[in-house]
Amino acid sequence: MRSKGILISQLAAAAAIVLAAGCASLQWHKPGTDAAALARDLAECRHSGRTQAQTETLPRAFTSPTPLATTSRAQPVVTGSNQRDADILLLEQDLTRACMEGKGYKLAPVTGDQ
């Protein structure tokens, strides 16, 4: 499982990318690659990332419930944690990015010539 420090640094990096792009839309780009090849590679990387992320995280049965509050009798009111889902999403995005970069793509702001 990833530590909070790694998660915070990843969120900071993602925020920096968004700010550096001036809130512009981002798109994968690789010179000489057409839209069909990009779509195939992205679909392949997303599928691979999703599959790997789901196998690398703890099953839902192993996640602990999150106390929300207590009742008037001091009994905890709990709900299932959404942290697992957030961990899977972040890991899936990291794995997809690594796969696309491994194929030679770079994430760049969308311009009129792409």
mmCIF file of C-alpha atoms in Angstrom:
data_model
loop_
_atom_site.group_PDB
_atom_site.id
_atom_site.type_symbol
_atom_site.label_atom_id
_atom_site.label_comp_id
_atom_site.label_asym_id
_atom_site.label_seq_id
_atom_site.Cartn_x
_atom_site.Cartn_y
_atom_site.Cartn_z
ATOM 1 C CA MET A 1 0.000 0.000 0.000
ATOM 2 C CA ARG A 2 1.274 3.461 -0.738
ATOM 3 C CA SER A 3 2.281 5.792 2.052
ATOM 4 C CA LYS A 4 0.600 9.146 2.625
ATOM 5 C CA GLY A 5 3.846 10.939 1.753
ATOM 6 C CA ILE A 6 3.913 9.378 -1.710
ATOM 7 C CA LEU A 7 0.241 10.184 -2.219
ATOM 8 C CA ILE A 8 0.761 13.796 -1.221
ATOM 9 C CA SER A 9 3.742 14.153 -3.558
ATOM 10 C CA GLN A 10 1.726 12.659 -6.421
ATOM 11 C CA LEU A 11 -1.138 15.051 -5.795
ATOM 12 C CA ALA A 12 1.308 17.955 -5.670
ATOM 13 C CA ALA A 13 2.849 16.839 -8.964
ATOM 14 C CA ALA A 14 -0.579 16.565 -10.581
ATOM 15 C CA ALA A 15 -1.492 20.036 -9.323
ATOM 16 C CA ALA A 16 1.767 21.428 -10.700
ATOM 17 C CA ILE A 17 1.036 19.931 -14.125
ATOM 18 C CA VAL A 18 -2.413 21.483 -14.173
ATOM 19 C CA LEU A 19 -1.106 24.873 -13.063
ATOM 20 C CA ALA A 20 1.793 24.774 -15.517
ATOM 21 C CA ALA A 21 -0.612 23.993 -18.320
ATOM 22 C CA GLY A 22 -2.631 27.057 -17.384
ATOM 23 C CA CYS A 23 -5.674 24.858 -16.818
ATOM 24 C CA ALA A 24 -5.572 23.894 -20.495
ATOM 25 C CA SER A 25 -6.722 20.477 -21.610
ATOM 26 C CA LEU A 26 -3.951 17.897 -21.729
ATOM 27 C CA GLN A 27 -3.527 15.224 -24.377
ATOM 28 C CA TRP A 28 -1.086 12.425 -25.070
ATOM 29 C CA HIS A 29 1.201 13.269 -27.975
ATOM 30 C CA LYS A 30 3.846 11.326 -29.894
ATOM 31 C CA PRO A 31 5.312 12.682 -33.121
ATOM 32 C CA GLY A 32 4.276 10.661 -36.159
ATOM 33 C CA THR A 33 1.360 8.940 -34.413
ATOM 34 C CA ASP A 34 -2.141 9.241 -35.826
ATOM 35 C CA ALA A 35 -5.371 9.433 -33.811
ATOM 36 C CA ALA A 36 -6.201 5.744 -34.354
ATOM 37 C CA ALA A 37 -2.826 4.564 -33.022
ATOM 38 C CA LEU A 38 -3.134 6.932 -30.050
ATOM 39 C CA ALA A 39 -6.612 5.590 -29.258
ATOM 40 C CA ARG A 40 -5.389 1.971 -29.445
ATOM 41 C CA ASP A 41 -2.334 2.617 -27.273
ATOM 42 C CA LEU A 42 -4.331 4.590 -24.710
ATOM 43 C CA ALA A 43 -7.040 1.907 -24.504
ATOM 44 C CA GLU A 44 -4.361 -0.767 -24.062
ATOM 45 C CA CYS A 45 -2.556 1.210 -21.344
ATOM 46 C CA ARG A 46 -5.799 2.031 -19.513
ATOM 47 C CA HIS A 47 -6.850 -1.627 -19.544
ATOM 48 C CA SER A 48 -3.427 -2.746 -18.351
ATOM 49 C CA GLY A 49 -3.344 -0.064 -15.641
ATOM 50 C CA ARG A 50 -6.860 -0.911 -14.420
ATOM 51 C CA THR A 51 -6.125 -4.631 -14.253
ATOM 52 C CA GLN A 52 -2.819 -4.188 -12.466
ATOM 53 C CA ALA A 53 -4.173 -1.590 -10.003
ATOM 54 C CA GLN A 54 -7.012 -3.868 -8.944
ATOM 55 C CA THR A 55 -4.648 -6.759 -8.282
ATOM 56 C CA GLU A 56 -2.125 -4.623 -6.354
ATOM 57 C CA THR A 57 -4.582 -3.193 -3.810
ATOM 58 C CA LEU A 58 -6.156 -4.932 -0.844
ATOM 59 C CA PRO A 59 -9.579 -6.494 -1.395
ATOM 60 C CA ARG A 60 -12.504 -4.509 0.001
ATOM 61 C CA ALA A 61 -12.928 -7.086 2.805
ATOM 62 C CA PHE A 62 -9.552 -6.016 4.226
ATOM 63 C CA THR A 63 -10.334 -2.308 4.403
ATOM 64 C CA SER A 64 -11.444 -1.004 7.752
ATOM 65 C CA PRO A 65 -14.637 0.993 8.215
ATOM 66 C CA THR A 66 -14.338 4.706 8.869
ATOM 67 C CA PRO A 67 -16.014 6.083 12.017
ATOM 68 C CA LEU A 68 -18.106 9.123 11.124
ATOM 69 C CA ALA A 69 -19.557 10.091 14.484
ATOM 70 C CA THR A 70 -20.991 8.668 17.665
ATOM 71 C CA THR A 71 -24.593 8.182 18.712
ATOM 72 C CA SER A 72 -26.083 9.598 21.909
ATOM 73 C CA ARG A 73 -25.083 6.280 23.520
ATOM 74 C CA ALA A 74 -21.449 6.779 22.431
ATOM 75 C CA GLN A 75 -21.683 4.038 19.817
ATOM 76 C CA PRO A 76 -19.644 4.685 16.662
ATOM 77 C CA VAL A 77 -21.467 5.312 13.404
ATOM 78 C CA VAL A 78 -19.317 3.839 10.629
ATOM 79 C CA THR A 79 -19.327 3.534 6.858
ATOM 80 C CA GLY A 80 -17.223 1.596 4.377
ATOM 81 C CA SER A 81 -14.069 3.423 3.414
ATOM 82 C CA ASN A 82 -13.726 4.931 -0.051
ATOM 83 C CA GLN A 83 -9.946 5.109 0.398
ATOM 84 C CA ARG A 84 -9.523 1.809 -1.450
ATOM 85 C CA ASP A 85 -11.360 3.187 -4.470
ATOM 86 C CA ALA A 86 -9.238 6.342 -4.389
ATOM 87 C CA ASP A 87 -6.049 4.255 -4.108
ATOM 88 C CA ILE A 88 -7.096 2.137 -7.089
ATOM 89 C CA LEU A 89 -7.878 5.222 -9.188
ATOM 90 C CA LEU A 90 -4.555 6.915 -8.393
ATOM 91 C CA LEU A 91 -2.582 3.736 -9.004
ATOM 92 C CA GLU A 92 -4.461 3.106 -12.262
ATOM 93 C CA GLN A 93 -3.620 6.616 -13.457
ATOM 94 C CA ASP A 94 0.056 6.182 -12.495
ATOM 95 C CA LEU A 95 0.264 2.845 -14.314
ATOM 96 C CA THR A 96 -1.497 4.224 -17.398
ATOM 97 C CA ARG A 97 0.884 7.193 -17.473
ATOM 98 C CA ALA A 98 3.921 4.933 -17.116
ATOM 99 C CA CYS A 99 2.658 2.688 -19.910
ATOM 100 C CA MET A 100 2.054 5.623 -22.274
ATOM 101 C CA GLU A 101 5.440 7.153 -21.473
ATOM 102 C CA GLY A 102 6.994 3.732 -22.092
ATOM 103 C CA LYS A 103 5.457 3.810 -25.563
ATOM 104 C CA GLY A 104 7.078 7.199 -26.198
ATOM 105 C CA TYR A 105 4.096 9.499 -25.531
ATOM 106 C CA LYS A 106 4.223 12.763 -23.590
ATOM 107 C CA LEU A 107 1.317 14.521 -21.920
ATOM 108 C CA ALA A 108 1.091 18.054 -23.324
ATOM 109 C CA PRO A 109 -1.411 20.923 -23.493
ATOM 110 C CA VAL A 110 -3.765 20.725 -26.454
ATOM 111 C CA THR A 111 -2.868 23.219 -29.169
ATOM 112 C CA GLY A 112 -4.545 24.045 -32.463
ATOM 113 C CA ASP A 113 -2.030 21.973 -34.462
ATOM 114 C CA GLN A 114 -2.525 18.631 -32.636
#
